[in-house]
Amino acid sequence: MSGVLPTAVRMDFRLQRRYGFWYATAFVVLLWIGVLQLVPDPLLGPAMPYLLMADLAFMMFFIAGAVFFEKGERTVFALVTTPLRFRHYLTAKLLTMSALALVTCVVVVLADYGPGVALFPFVAGVVLMTLLMLLTGFITAPLFPSISEWLLPSTLVLTVLNAPIVGYSGLYPHPAFSLVPTDGPLRLLGAAFHQVTLTGWQWTYAIGYPAVWIAGLCLLAKHVFHRHVVTSEGGR
Amino acid sequence: MGGTTGFIATFGRNDLRTVRRDSMLVTVMLGPFLYAAALWFLPAITGHVAREYAFDLVPYHSAIVSAFCVLGPPLLLGAVLALQLLDERDQNTLAALRVTPVPPATYTAYRAGSTIALTTFSVLASLTVSGQVDAWTLLLSVPIALTAGLLAPVLGLVMASLGRNKIEGLAVMRVIGLAVFTVPMIPFFILDSPWQLAFGVVPAYWPVRAFWSAFDGGTYGLYVAGGLLYNAALVGVLLRVATMRLR
């Protein structure tokens, strides 16, 4: 059984490359590196958490695209007949896509900001943020018949996920923003670029609250996937 | 010619029927308001940045407004166009059309045309709702909105032609999305240099460049004319390419 997950991970990496995600990411990294040169130095630190958050949001589209594609091509139904369990399927996707996201962020940050970033909150912030975006895409995509119909509802979801920016930036601080699970990862990114200092319980909240959400979303993902993808074959 | 008009009327009627069935167009119409709503925060953000970082955002207002209201709608609606075309190819709708008397390019042209109209409207609507432009600038923005409208099918047709399927289309969209939001903004920092015109090869340069001039009360006719001609020519070329690639 232990060989199933590594095989699934290898397959997902191969698919990523074939879908052109790697080339796209390379271009994106080059563009970010170039464009961030234009940002005045004193503003770079404050701007980084927002920029990383905006960039990571795209992971939602990548995973949704993968779900729609595999559903359309029926590869999902072939996979159902293999020893691959849902938890392997989802874990492989989350693992490979967050690896891609993390590499992107590391390269961009090292190139433009330098090694002065605080490592632990940076990695924790990027990974938690990415997992939330990925799971949101994975759960919402099967609810719609086609990707063009999913695209716009997804921007509304994205608006909610981005709402903590309003509180974090100090524009309109309100405790309600901390209910949105992306608030914690955003604060971790802020800590990574020395914009905010987190106290003991804030660390617990910033890591624990999104982690609870991620666990819950994984369970929901299984339910949605079985109900709207696996058992709806023929309905398309 | 009369035949083509007939086909377009048929496609249009069919689309209006689909609108009732799914919420696609309703949500497309929400797009500009989302962009505009983001700009309601602009005065507060400007004050905040000035207090916190001693940085004056006011000289950058035209660039910020143009990114949200002039580039945002073409990018969003261009992506919708690309995904629609790729979806329809994957579902073989396009193959079905080939056994009808419709000339091959008509369908793509119809989709591009409706995207131009929707985007033009969307740009003007978001500029109006944003509350960041005065009435005179809004009036000057009508031809700019049309230039931005032409930009939408340019982006959409490139995305649809470069991706072999939906998911590759998304990878292309990520690159184009970031490029369109950033590259045309670079000349904003070198407005005094004649080199800014070199960015004219980027189709998105023209509507934003025209908008900056309109916003600051400069002359903008050249940029509007250049943008309309260049983007219209690109739409023409890309329609042929996309029609061939999407078959």
XYZ file of C-alpha atoms in Angstrom:
483
model
C 0.000 0.000 0.000
C 2.845 2.336 0.809
C 3.809 2.651 -2.858
C 0.488 4.163 -3.933
C 1.090 7.708 -2.728
C 4.591 8.117 -4.227
C 3.248 6.807 -7.545
C 0.373 9.279 -7.402
C 2.780 12.103 -6.570
C 5.032 11.193 -9.496
C 2.033 11.079 -11.801
C 0.827 14.501 -10.664
C 4.271 16.013 -11.175
C 4.339 14.533 -14.685
C 0.860 15.921 -15.404
C 1.860 19.357 -14.120
C 4.759 19.445 -16.506
C 2.610 18.233 -19.381
C -0.125 20.788 -18.695
C 2.523 23.485 -19.021
C 2.317 24.561 -15.353
C 6.096 24.513 -15.049
C 6.677 26.744 -18.060
C 3.909 29.044 -16.917
C 5.448 29.220 -13.452
C 8.902 29.949 -14.869
C 7.468 32.875 -16.873
C 5.562 34.118 -13.855
C 8.693 34.010 -11.700
C 10.655 35.998 -14.299
C 7.853 38.559 -14.591
C 7.585 38.987 -10.814
C 11.334 39.350 -10.440
C 11.417 42.007 -13.151
C 8.358 43.937 -12.035
C 9.290 43.963 -8.347
C 12.490 45.785 -9.290
C 10.219 48.777 -9.926
C 8.839 48.770 -6.387
C 10.707 51.294 -4.210
C 12.778 49.483 -1.558
C 10.983 50.818 1.545
C 7.674 49.579 0.083
C 8.904 46.106 -0.897
C 8.554 44.558 2.582
C 5.057 45.940 3.175
C 3.981 44.921 -0.360
C 5.287 41.339 -0.303
C 2.496 39.704 1.782
C -0.173 41.150 -0.549
C 1.699 40.165 -3.702
C 2.329 36.621 -2.508
C -1.309 36.258 -1.498
C -2.507 37.473 -4.902
C -0.134 35.101 -6.671
C -1.084 32.092 -4.542
C -4.767 32.730 -5.279
C -4.131 31.416 -8.768
C -3.546 27.927 -7.341
C -7.316 27.763 -6.925
C -7.674 28.009 -10.702
C -4.963 25.448 -11.387
C -6.510 22.740 -9.241
C -10.013 23.507 -10.500
C -8.701 23.220 -14.054
C -7.195 19.840 -13.205
C -10.516 18.636 -11.744
C -12.510 19.783 -14.783
C -9.988 18.312 -17.176
C -9.766 14.932 -15.480
C -13.538 14.798 -15.215
C -13.936 15.656 -18.887
C -11.286 13.190 -20.001
C -12.737 10.530 -17.689
C -9.328 9.769 -16.148
C -10.979 10.194 -12.745
C -13.222 7.216 -13.437
C -10.261 5.093 -14.474
C -8.529 6.023 -11.221
C -11.545 4.952 -9.169
C -10.956 1.347 -10.259
C -7.310 1.329 -9.080
C -6.040 0.772 -5.497
C -5.664 4.563 -5.272
C -7.854 5.846 -2.419
C -9.349 9.311 -2.331
C -6.917 10.403 0.374
C -3.981 9.471 -1.894
C -5.548 11.254 -4.832
C -6.119 14.444 -2.860
C -2.823 14.297 -0.952
C -0.844 13.905 -4.183
C -2.570 16.913 -5.724
C -2.138 19.093 -2.631
C 1.486 18.030 -2.194
C 2.613 18.608 -5.768
C 0.762 21.890 -6.215
C 1.950 23.364 -2.911
C 5.500 22.313 -3.812
C 5.169 24.279 -7.056
C 3.746 27.284 -5.190
C 6.421 27.200 -2.513
C 9.263 27.020 -5.042
C 7.786 30.010 -6.901
C 7.558 32.080 -3.732
C 11.040 31.137 -2.531
C 12.666 32.100 -5.844
C 10.781 35.403 -6.132
C 11.466 36.376 -2.518
C 15.161 35.479 -2.675
C 15.606 37.374 -5.949
C 13.813 40.555 -4.941
C 13.733 40.742 -1.159
C 16.831 38.789 -0.229
C 17.509 36.264 2.528
C 16.307 38.615 5.312
C 12.886 36.970 5.351
C 11.948 35.058 8.531
C 11.969 31.446 7.396
C 9.404 29.738 9.630
C 6.476 32.168 9.287
C 7.253 32.471 5.577
C 7.022 28.745 4.871
C 4.053 28.268 7.216
C 2.239 31.244 5.682
C 2.810 30.150 2.089
C 1.890 26.497 2.701
C -1.262 27.207 4.732
C -2.415 29.876 2.266
C -1.786 27.547 -0.692
C -3.645 24.629 0.898
C -6.673 26.839 1.609
C -6.717 28.105 -1.989
C -6.253 24.593 -3.418
C -9.005 23.050 -1.305
C -11.410 25.880 -2.123
C -10.832 25.248 -5.831
C -11.133 21.492 -5.427
C -14.431 21.762 -3.542
C -16.158 24.452 -5.597
C -15.201 23.184 -9.066
C -17.319 19.974 -9.074
C -20.436 22.012 -8.236
C -20.417 23.554 -11.708
C -20.867 21.828 -15.066
C -18.096 23.698 -16.888
C -15.089 25.786 -16.044
C -16.437 28.915 -17.715
C -19.490 28.715 -15.471
C -17.303 28.170 -12.407
C -14.948 31.058 -13.215
C -17.103 33.904 -11.985
C -18.612 32.362 -8.860
C -15.014 31.541 -8.001
C -14.061 35.213 -8.095
C -16.761 35.862 -5.509
C -15.269 33.154 -3.291
C -11.866 34.715 -3.879
C -13.223 38.081 -2.738
C -14.183 36.514 0.599
C -10.793 34.791 0.926
C -9.059 38.115 0.238
C -11.223 40.093 2.669
C -8.729 39.805 5.585
C -6.464 42.157 3.589
C -8.788 44.994 4.605
C -8.244 44.246 8.286
C -4.576 43.282 8.090
C -3.606 46.447 6.205
C -5.006 48.511 9.060
C -7.587 50.210 6.833
C -10.645 48.942 8.701
C -9.542 46.571 11.435
C -12.441 44.407 12.549
C -12.392 41.155 14.548
C -14.792 39.570 12.017
C -11.957 39.301 9.462
C -10.195 36.822 11.727
C -13.025 34.358 11.073
C -11.860 34.029 7.442
C -9.231 31.252 7.463
C -6.795 33.160 5.210
C -6.352 35.801 7.911
C -3.826 33.691 9.859
C -1.570 32.857 6.885
C -1.637 36.535 5.837
C -0.437 37.518 9.317
C 2.286 34.869 9.124
C 3.448 36.425 5.845
C 3.381 39.813 7.546
C 5.608 38.413 10.294
C 7.899 36.859 7.683
C 8.563 40.308 6.188
C 8.817 41.969 9.615
C 5.595 43.960 9.212
C 3.860 42.607 12.292
C 4.999 40.940 15.493
C 2.918 37.995 16.629
C 2.402 37.188 20.295
C 2.102 33.645 21.687
C -1.625 33.183 21.236
C -1.530 34.922 17.847
C 0.921 32.293 16.634
C -1.451 29.597 17.843
C -4.367 31.248 16.070
C -2.430 31.960 12.833
C -1.338 28.327 12.498
C -4.059 26.416 14.356
C -7.196 28.048 12.943
C -6.312 27.550 9.244
C -5.122 24.006 10.086
C -8.551 23.189 11.524
C -10.175 24.619 8.387
C -7.865 22.596 6.156
C -8.797 19.377 7.988
C -12.499 20.207 7.688
C -12.170 21.133 4.013
C -10.423 17.798 3.315
C -13.443 15.958 4.716
C -15.789 18.179 2.715
C -13.657 17.576 -0.380
C -14.191 13.830 -0.073
C -17.929 14.272 0.276
C -18.244 16.692 -2.655
C -15.979 14.606 -4.866
C -17.935 11.403 -4.315
C -21.270 13.049 -4.659
C -20.585 15.299 -7.669
C -17.821 13.518 -9.565
C -17.594 9.805 -8.825
C -21.271 8.968 -8.571
C -22.441 11.384 -11.241
C -20.861 9.690 -14.227
C -23.020 10.036 -17.289
C -24.547 13.187 -15.897
C -21.419 15.195 -16.669
C -23.687 39.034 -45.821
C -27.398 38.759 -45.022
C -26.797 35.109 -44.191
C -24.084 35.944 -41.695
C -26.351 38.458 -39.956
C -28.958 35.723 -39.708
C -26.506 33.324 -38.074
C -25.456 35.954 -35.589
C -29.090 36.609 -34.690
C -29.547 32.881 -34.146
C -26.461 32.626 -31.918
C -27.633 35.674 -30.002
C -31.120 34.260 -29.429
C -29.602 31.017 -28.271
C -27.287 32.816 -25.860
C -30.154 34.804 -24.389
C -31.932 31.512 -23.744
C -28.820 30.167 -21.995
C -28.609 33.270 -19.833
C -31.850 32.322 -18.171
C -30.580 28.818 -17.599
C -27.233 29.614 -16.050
C -26.038 32.630 -14.205
C -22.987 33.171 -16.421
C -23.843 36.543 -17.868
C -25.261 37.836 -14.617
C -21.944 37.125 -12.936
C -20.033 38.631 -15.877
C -21.982 41.792 -15.244
C -20.937 41.707 -11.586
C -17.260 41.807 -12.574
C -16.966 45.555 -13.196
C -18.646 46.290 -9.897
C -16.143 44.164 -8.040
C -13.292 46.103 -9.635
C -15.008 49.410 -8.953
C -15.709 48.435 -5.352
C -12.002 47.785 -4.817
C -11.400 51.414 -5.798
C -13.799 52.748 -3.190
C -10.960 52.023 -0.798
C -8.490 54.103 -2.818
C -8.806 57.372 -0.837
C -8.510 55.452 2.452
C -5.536 53.463 1.165
C -3.864 56.655 -0.038
C -4.237 58.212 3.402
C -3.111 55.041 5.119
C 0.034 54.635 2.985
C 0.887 58.296 3.536
C 0.572 57.915 7.329
C 2.261 54.532 7.685
C 5.012 54.695 5.081
C 5.208 58.421 4.256
C 4.548 57.539 0.626
C 2.338 59.659 -1.636
C 0.069 57.501 -3.815
C -1.728 60.414 -5.512
C 0.624 60.561 -8.549
C -0.104 56.862 -9.061
C -3.897 57.146 -8.997
C -4.297 57.089 -12.770
C -2.168 53.934 -12.958
C -4.146 52.234 -10.190
C -7.534 53.173 -11.651
C -6.417 52.026 -15.116
C -5.231 48.654 -13.789
C -8.557 47.919 -12.133
C -11.069 49.503 -14.501
C -9.360 49.546 -17.917
C -7.325 46.313 -17.803
C -9.418 44.270 -15.365
C -12.569 43.887 -17.498
C -10.736 42.862 -20.736
C -8.697 40.350 -18.784
C -11.734 38.854 -17.064
C -13.925 38.773 -20.170
C -11.033 37.633 -22.368
C -10.510 34.695 -20.013
C -14.226 33.917 -20.134
C -14.113 33.993 -23.938
C -11.117 31.656 -24.013
C -12.668 29.201 -21.570
C -15.958 29.249 -23.481
C -14.209 28.452 -26.758
C -12.082 25.713 -25.164
C -15.112 24.286 -23.341
C -17.115 24.242 -26.542
C -14.324 22.539 -28.409
C -13.970 19.928 -25.673
C -17.709 19.300 -25.801
C -17.573 19.150 -29.611
C -20.026 22.007 -30.068
C -17.630 23.490 -32.595
C -17.486 20.234 -34.546
C -21.294 20.158 -34.627
C -21.324 23.646 -36.147
C -19.215 22.436 -39.060
C -22.112 20.399 -40.470
C -24.324 23.503 -40.489
C -24.217 26.116 -43.283
C -22.413 28.571 -40.954
C -19.003 29.690 -42.320
C -16.262 28.460 -39.915
C -15.161 31.876 -38.683
C -18.679 33.204 -38.030
C -19.086 31.553 -34.657
C -15.710 32.702 -33.314
C -16.346 36.155 -34.749
C -19.723 36.268 -33.034
C -18.160 35.320 -29.680
C -15.402 37.922 -30.163
C -17.972 40.571 -31.136
C -20.153 40.016 -28.088
C -17.030 40.076 -25.903
C -16.047 43.472 -27.366
C -19.492 44.879 -26.615
C -19.623 43.476 -23.068
C -16.107 44.648 -22.251
C -16.691 48.177 -23.541
C -19.763 48.404 -21.362
C -17.933 46.835 -18.441
C -15.042 49.329 -18.559
C -17.394 52.313 -18.631
C -19.574 50.858 -15.884
C -16.638 50.174 -13.580
C -15.156 53.648 -14.190
C -18.518 55.217 -13.379
C -19.140 53.165 -10.247
C -15.583 53.599 -8.958
C -16.232 57.275 -8.262
C -12.600 58.058 -9.076
C -13.119 59.817 -12.421
C -14.935 63.057 -13.132
C -17.652 63.376 -15.778
C -15.313 64.858 -18.386
C -12.741 62.062 -18.046
C -15.596 59.575 -18.237
C -16.703 61.111 -21.532
C -13.121 60.970 -22.846
C -13.016 57.346 -21.747
C -15.684 56.186 -24.214
C -13.192 55.527 -27.065
C -10.714 54.165 -24.497
C -13.339 51.675 -23.374
C -13.759 50.565 -26.989
C -9.978 50.079 -27.288
C -10.100 48.018 -24.087
C -13.085 46.184 -25.589
C -10.964 45.181 -28.593
C -8.240 44.058 -26.197
C -10.537 41.428 -24.632
C -10.786 39.178 -27.737
C -7.057 39.722 -28.399
C -6.289 38.244 -24.970
C -9.038 35.622 -25.159
C -8.126 34.384 -28.640
C -4.426 34.155 -27.737
C -5.303 32.160 -24.601
C -7.623 29.860 -26.555
C -5.098 29.348 -29.368
C -2.058 28.673 -27.176
C -3.758 26.146 -24.900
C -4.643 22.782 -26.371
C -7.302 22.284 -23.720
C -8.884 24.029 -20.741
C -6.098 23.274 -18.329
C -3.312 24.391 -20.653
C -5.464 27.419 -21.338
C -5.353 28.150 -17.600
C -1.558 27.910 -17.540
C -1.432 30.394 -20.431
C -3.928 32.606 -18.619
C -1.742 32.794 -15.544
C 1.167 34.105 -17.570
C -0.926 36.474 -19.692
C -2.879 37.643 -16.653
C 0.211 38.672 -14.757
C 1.873 40.121 -17.867
C -1.173 42.249 -18.721
C -1.446 43.584 -15.173
C 2.236 44.482 -14.928
C 4.045 45.027 -18.253
C 1.822 47.875 -19.575
C 2.369 49.592 -16.216
C 6.141 49.865 -16.722
C 5.925 52.831 -19.152
C 4.096 54.737 -16.397
C 7.480 55.112 -14.752
C 9.221 56.361 -17.911
C 6.573 58.660 -19.359
C 9.173 61.286 -20.312
C 11.185 58.878 -22.390
C 10.361 58.149 -26.046
C 11.157 54.511 -25.162
C 7.708 54.194 -23.617
C 6.358 53.897 -27.182
C 8.298 50.640 -27.535
C 5.686 49.153 -25.209
C 3.201 49.746 -28.030
C 3.878 46.185 -29.201
C 1.988 45.130 -26.065
C -1.695 45.489 -27.082
C -2.675 46.401 -23.508
C -0.368 49.451 -23.580
C -2.697 51.570 -25.720
C -5.868 51.765 -23.617
C -3.988 52.421 -20.357
C -1.661 54.960 -21.978
C -4.668 56.793 -23.408
C -6.362 56.682 -20.017
C -3.398 58.215 -18.196
C -3.442 61.149 -20.612
C -7.203 61.563 -20.342
C -7.001 61.429 -16.532
C -4.272 64.064 -16.361
C -5.846 66.300 -19.008
C -3.253 65.617 -21.730
C -3.819 64.859 -25.398
C -4.709 61.278 -26.007
C -6.063 61.061 -29.557
C -2.890 59.434 -30.890
C -3.009 56.653 -28.311
C -6.697 55.988 -28.904
C -6.200 55.872 -32.674
C -3.115 53.668 -32.362
C -4.890 51.337 -29.969
C -8.026 51.018 -32.069
C -6.089 50.284 -35.270
C -3.542 47.947 -33.692
C -5.990 45.957 -31.590
C -8.555 45.722 -34.403
C -5.846 44.385 -36.724
C -4.807 41.858 -34.086
C -8.405 40.711 -33.611
C -8.638 40.159 -37.363
C -5.463 38.079 -37.514
C -6.238 36.136 -34.329
C -9.751 35.276 -35.513
C -8.231 33.367 -38.414
C -5.630 31.683 -36.225
C -8.131 30.713 -33.531
C -10.683 29.455 -36.039
C -8.055 27.132 -37.489
C -6.671 26.032 -34.128
C -10.036 25.385 -32.509
C -11.413 23.117 -35.222
